[in-house]
Short mmCIF file of C-alpha atoms in Angstrom, two decimals:
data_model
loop_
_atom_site.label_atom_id
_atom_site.label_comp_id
_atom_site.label_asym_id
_atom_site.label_seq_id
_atom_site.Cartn_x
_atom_site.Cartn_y
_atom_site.Cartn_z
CA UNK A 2 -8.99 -18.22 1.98
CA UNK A 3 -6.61 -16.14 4.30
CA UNK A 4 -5.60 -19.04 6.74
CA UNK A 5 -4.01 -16.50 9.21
CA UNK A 6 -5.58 -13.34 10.09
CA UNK A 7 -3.88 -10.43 12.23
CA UNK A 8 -5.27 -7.37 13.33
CA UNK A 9 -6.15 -4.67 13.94
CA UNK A 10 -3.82 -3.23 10.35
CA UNK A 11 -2.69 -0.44 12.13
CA UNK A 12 -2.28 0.40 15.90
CA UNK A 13 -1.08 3.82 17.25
CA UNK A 14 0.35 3.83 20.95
CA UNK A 15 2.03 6.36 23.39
CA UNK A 16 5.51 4.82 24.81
CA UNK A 17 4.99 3.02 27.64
CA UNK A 18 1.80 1.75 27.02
CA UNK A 19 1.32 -1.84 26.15
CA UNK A 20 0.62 -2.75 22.30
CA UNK A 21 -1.76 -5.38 21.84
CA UNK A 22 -1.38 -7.77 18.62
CA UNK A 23 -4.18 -10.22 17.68
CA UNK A 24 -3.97 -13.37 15.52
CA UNK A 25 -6.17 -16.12 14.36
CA UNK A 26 -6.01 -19.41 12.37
CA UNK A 27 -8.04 -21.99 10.43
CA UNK A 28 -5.73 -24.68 10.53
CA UNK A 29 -5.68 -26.97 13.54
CA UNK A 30 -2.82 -28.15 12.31
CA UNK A 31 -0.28 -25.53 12.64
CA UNK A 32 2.18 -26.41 15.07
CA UNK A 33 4.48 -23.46 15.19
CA UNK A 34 3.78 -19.74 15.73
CA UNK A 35 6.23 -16.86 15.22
CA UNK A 36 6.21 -13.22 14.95
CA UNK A 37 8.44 -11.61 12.82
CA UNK A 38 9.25 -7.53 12.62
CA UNK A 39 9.87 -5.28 9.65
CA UNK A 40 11.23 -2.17 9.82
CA UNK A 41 11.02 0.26 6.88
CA UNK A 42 13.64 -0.16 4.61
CA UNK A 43 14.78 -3.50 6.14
CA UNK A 44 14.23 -7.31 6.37
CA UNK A 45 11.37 -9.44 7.93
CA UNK A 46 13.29 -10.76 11.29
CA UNK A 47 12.03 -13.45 13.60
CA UNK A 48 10.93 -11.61 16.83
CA UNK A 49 10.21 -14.32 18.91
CA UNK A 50 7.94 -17.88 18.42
CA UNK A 51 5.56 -20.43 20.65
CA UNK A 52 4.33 -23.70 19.87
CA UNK A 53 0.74 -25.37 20.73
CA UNK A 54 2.53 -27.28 23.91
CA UNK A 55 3.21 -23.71 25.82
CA UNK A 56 0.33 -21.26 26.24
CA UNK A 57 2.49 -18.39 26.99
CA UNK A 58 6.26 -17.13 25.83
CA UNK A 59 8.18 -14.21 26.86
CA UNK A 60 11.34 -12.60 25.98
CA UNK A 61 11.80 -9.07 27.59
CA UNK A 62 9.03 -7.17 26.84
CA UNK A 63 7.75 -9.27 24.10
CA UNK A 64 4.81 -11.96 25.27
CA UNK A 65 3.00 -14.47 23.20
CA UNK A 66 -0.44 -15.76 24.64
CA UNK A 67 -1.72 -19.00 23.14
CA UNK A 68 -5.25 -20.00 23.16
CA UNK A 69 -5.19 -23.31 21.27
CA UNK A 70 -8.89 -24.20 21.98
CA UNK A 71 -10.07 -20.84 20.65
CA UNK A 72 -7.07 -20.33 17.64
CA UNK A 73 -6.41 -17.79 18.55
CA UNK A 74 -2.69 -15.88 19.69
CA UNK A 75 -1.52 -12.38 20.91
CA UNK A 76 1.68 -10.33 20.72
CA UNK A 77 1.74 -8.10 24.05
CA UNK A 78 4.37 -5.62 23.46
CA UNK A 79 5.06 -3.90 27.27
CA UNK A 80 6.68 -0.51 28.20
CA UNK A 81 6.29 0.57 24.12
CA UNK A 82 9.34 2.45 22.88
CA UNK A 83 9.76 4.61 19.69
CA UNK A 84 11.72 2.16 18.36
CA UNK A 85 9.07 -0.77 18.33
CA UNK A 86 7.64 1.20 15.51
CA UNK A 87 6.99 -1.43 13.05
CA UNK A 88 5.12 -3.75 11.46
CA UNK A 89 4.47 -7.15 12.59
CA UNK A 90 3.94 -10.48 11.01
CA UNK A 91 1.75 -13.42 12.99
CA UNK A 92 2.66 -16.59 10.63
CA UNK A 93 2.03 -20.42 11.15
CA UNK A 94 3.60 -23.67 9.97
CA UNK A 95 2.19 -27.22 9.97
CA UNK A 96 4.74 -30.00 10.25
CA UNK A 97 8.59 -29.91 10.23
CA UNK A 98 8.58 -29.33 6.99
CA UNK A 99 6.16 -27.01 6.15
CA UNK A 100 6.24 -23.60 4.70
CA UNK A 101 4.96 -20.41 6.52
CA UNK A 102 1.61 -18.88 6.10
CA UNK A 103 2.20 -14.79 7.05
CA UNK A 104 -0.92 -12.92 8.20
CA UNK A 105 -1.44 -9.54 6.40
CA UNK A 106 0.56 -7.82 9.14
CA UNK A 107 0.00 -4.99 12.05
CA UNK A 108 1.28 -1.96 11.80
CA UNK A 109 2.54 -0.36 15.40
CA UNK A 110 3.12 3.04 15.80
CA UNK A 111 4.36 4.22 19.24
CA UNK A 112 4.52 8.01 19.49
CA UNK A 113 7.12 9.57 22.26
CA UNK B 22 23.81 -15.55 11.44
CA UNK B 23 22.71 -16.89 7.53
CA UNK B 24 23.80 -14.46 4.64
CA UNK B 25 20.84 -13.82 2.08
CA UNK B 26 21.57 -11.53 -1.04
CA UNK B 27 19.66 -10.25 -3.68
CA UNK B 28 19.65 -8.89 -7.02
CA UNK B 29 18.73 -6.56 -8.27
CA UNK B 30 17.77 -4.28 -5.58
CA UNK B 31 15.79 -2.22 -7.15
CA UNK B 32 14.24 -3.16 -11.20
CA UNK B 33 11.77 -1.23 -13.31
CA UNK B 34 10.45 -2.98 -16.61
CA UNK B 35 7.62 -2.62 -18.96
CA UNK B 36 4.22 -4.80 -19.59
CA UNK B 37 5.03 -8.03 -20.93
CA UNK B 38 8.97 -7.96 -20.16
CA UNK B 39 11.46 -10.40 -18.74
CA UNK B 40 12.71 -10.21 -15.64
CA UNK B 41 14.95 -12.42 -13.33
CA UNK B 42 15.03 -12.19 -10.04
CA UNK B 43 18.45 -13.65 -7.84
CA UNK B 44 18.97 -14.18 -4.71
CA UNK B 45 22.04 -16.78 -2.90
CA UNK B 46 22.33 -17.59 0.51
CA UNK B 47 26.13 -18.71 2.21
CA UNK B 48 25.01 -20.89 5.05
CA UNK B 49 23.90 -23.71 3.29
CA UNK B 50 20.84 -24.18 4.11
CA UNK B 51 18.54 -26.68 2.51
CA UNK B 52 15.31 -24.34 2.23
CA UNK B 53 14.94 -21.39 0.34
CA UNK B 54 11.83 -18.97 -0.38
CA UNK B 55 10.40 -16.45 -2.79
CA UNK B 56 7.85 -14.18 -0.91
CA UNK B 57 6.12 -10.71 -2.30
CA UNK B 58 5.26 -8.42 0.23
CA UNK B 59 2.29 -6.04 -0.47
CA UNK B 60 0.12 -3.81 2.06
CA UNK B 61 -2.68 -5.08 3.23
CA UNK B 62 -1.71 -8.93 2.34
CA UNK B 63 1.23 -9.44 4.14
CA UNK B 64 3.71 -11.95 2.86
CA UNK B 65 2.65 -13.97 0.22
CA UNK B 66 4.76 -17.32 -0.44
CA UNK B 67 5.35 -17.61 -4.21
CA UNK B 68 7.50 -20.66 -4.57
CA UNK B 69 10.03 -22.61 -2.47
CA UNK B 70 12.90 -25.14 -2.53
CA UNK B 71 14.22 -27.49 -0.42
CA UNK B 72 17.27 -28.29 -2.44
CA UNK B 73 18.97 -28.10 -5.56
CA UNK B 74 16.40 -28.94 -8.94
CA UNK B 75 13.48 -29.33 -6.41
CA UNK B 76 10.56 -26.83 -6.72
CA UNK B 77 7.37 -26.63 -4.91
CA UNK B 78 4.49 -24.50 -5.59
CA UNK B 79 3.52 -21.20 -2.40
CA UNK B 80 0.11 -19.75 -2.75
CA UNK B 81 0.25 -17.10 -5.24
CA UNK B 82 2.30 -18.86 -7.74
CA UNK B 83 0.57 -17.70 -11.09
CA UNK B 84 2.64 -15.87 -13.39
CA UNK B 85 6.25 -16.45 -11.72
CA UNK B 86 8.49 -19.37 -12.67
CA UNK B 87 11.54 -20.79 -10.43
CA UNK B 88 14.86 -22.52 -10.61
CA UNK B 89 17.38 -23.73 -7.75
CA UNK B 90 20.46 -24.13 -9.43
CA UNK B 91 22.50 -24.92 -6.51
CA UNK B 92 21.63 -24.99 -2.98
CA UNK B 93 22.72 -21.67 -3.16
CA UNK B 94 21.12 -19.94 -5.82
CA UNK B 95 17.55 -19.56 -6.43
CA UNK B 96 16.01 -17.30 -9.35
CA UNK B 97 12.58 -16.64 -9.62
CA UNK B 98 11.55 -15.48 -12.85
CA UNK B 99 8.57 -13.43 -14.76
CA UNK B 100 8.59 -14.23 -18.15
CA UNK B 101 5.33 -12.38 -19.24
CA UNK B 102 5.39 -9.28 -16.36
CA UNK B 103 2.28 -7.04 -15.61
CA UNK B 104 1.82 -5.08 -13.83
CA UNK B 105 -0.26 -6.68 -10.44
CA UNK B 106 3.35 -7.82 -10.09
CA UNK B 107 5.09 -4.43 -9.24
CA UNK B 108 5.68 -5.84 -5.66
CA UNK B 109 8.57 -5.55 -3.24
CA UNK B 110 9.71 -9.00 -3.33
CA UNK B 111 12.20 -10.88 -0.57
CA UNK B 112 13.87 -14.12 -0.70
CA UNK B 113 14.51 -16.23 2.67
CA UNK B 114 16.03 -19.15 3.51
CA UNK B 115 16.23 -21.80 6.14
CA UNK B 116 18.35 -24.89 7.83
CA UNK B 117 14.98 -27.22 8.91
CA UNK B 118 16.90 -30.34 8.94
CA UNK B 119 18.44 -28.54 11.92
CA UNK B 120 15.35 -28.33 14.05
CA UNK B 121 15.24 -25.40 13.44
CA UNK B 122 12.09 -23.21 11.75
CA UNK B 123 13.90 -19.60 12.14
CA UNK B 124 13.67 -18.02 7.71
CA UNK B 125 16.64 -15.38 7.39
CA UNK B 126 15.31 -12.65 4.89
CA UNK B 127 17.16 -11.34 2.31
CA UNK B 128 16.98 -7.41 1.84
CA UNK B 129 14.56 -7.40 -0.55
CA UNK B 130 13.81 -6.53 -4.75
CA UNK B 131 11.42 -3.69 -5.10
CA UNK B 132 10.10 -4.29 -8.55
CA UNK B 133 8.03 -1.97 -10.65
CA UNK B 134 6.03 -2.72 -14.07
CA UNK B 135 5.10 -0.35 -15.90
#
């Protein structure tokens, strides 16, 4: 049972459009939310992260929208550049001391 | 900003081989993780640590064994490998006793079995 769900698995945008990322969840108990990015040939970083008591976090063009009635998140990725090419991980965590469950990842494409 | 190595970087073995995995992180942090990262299922959490001798069981644990040695070092090992394990495989660790939830990813083991 896939606890967190992304999609769509791939997503192809011209720059400066804005790149849509959907997420879901079973558990109501997740508590914390990040995003991480890979880039080829590189390391899973955290992007940026919300928990259930905001509905809403940005960080320069990055924006997480929470919907904790419906379970439901989105990465908004503004003014796409080139360079956002990527793929992104939605993941959740229950508890201070929980482990992270990774959805199966988007892959953005933003073509110049 | 945490330090997370691995080794080997990159391993090719046969059906039914050994294999050891390493990875050691310098920031001392009490949490440490053994993902594999395949397309179209993400990352899947294989085991995890939160110090040195404890083990806990991820989600896809079948077929890999693991050992903290020291709250740096934590192997994960296939003793029987197939090949539904040729995976690329990363190791992350993190400080939650801190407050703080951020994993710092190592740069990754891209295995192959043969």
């Amino acid at each position: 049972q896939q606890q967190v769900r992304q999609s769509p698995q791939s997503l192809t945008v011209w720059e400066g459009e804005t790149a849509i990322l959907n997420c879901s969840y079973e558990d109501s108990t997740f508590d914390y939310f990040p995003w991480y990015r890979l880039f080829p040939g590189e390391s899973p970083a955290l992007l940026i992260a919300i928990r259930p008591v905001s509905n809403k976090k940005e960080d320069g063009r990055f924006t997480i929208f929470f919907n904790k009635r419906e379970k439901k998140l989105s990465l908004h990725i503004t003014d796409s550049q080139p360079g956002d090419s990527a793929t992104y991980f939605c993941a959740a965590s229950a508890g201070f001391a929980s482990a992270l469950t990774f959805g199966s990842g988007t892959k953005v494409i933003v073509l110049p | 900003e945490a330090a997370v190595t691995q080794s080997p970087r990159n391993k090719v073995t046969v059906t039914g081989g050994n294999v050891t995995l390493s990875c050691r992180q310098t920031n001392s942090h009490n949490y440490m993780y053994w993902y594999r990262q395949d397309t179209g299922h993400g990352l899947r959490l294989i085991h995890y640590s939160y110090g040195a001798g404890n083990l806990q069981i991820g989600d896809v644990p079948d077929g890999y064994k693991a050992t903290r040695t020291t709250q740096e070092d934590f192997f994960l090992l296939l003793e029987l490998a197939s090949p539904s394990q040729t995976s690329l495989y990363f190791c992350a660790s993190s400080d939650l006793d801190r407050s703080s939830y951020e994993q710092y990813f190592g740069p990754g083991t891209r295995l192959t079995v043969l």
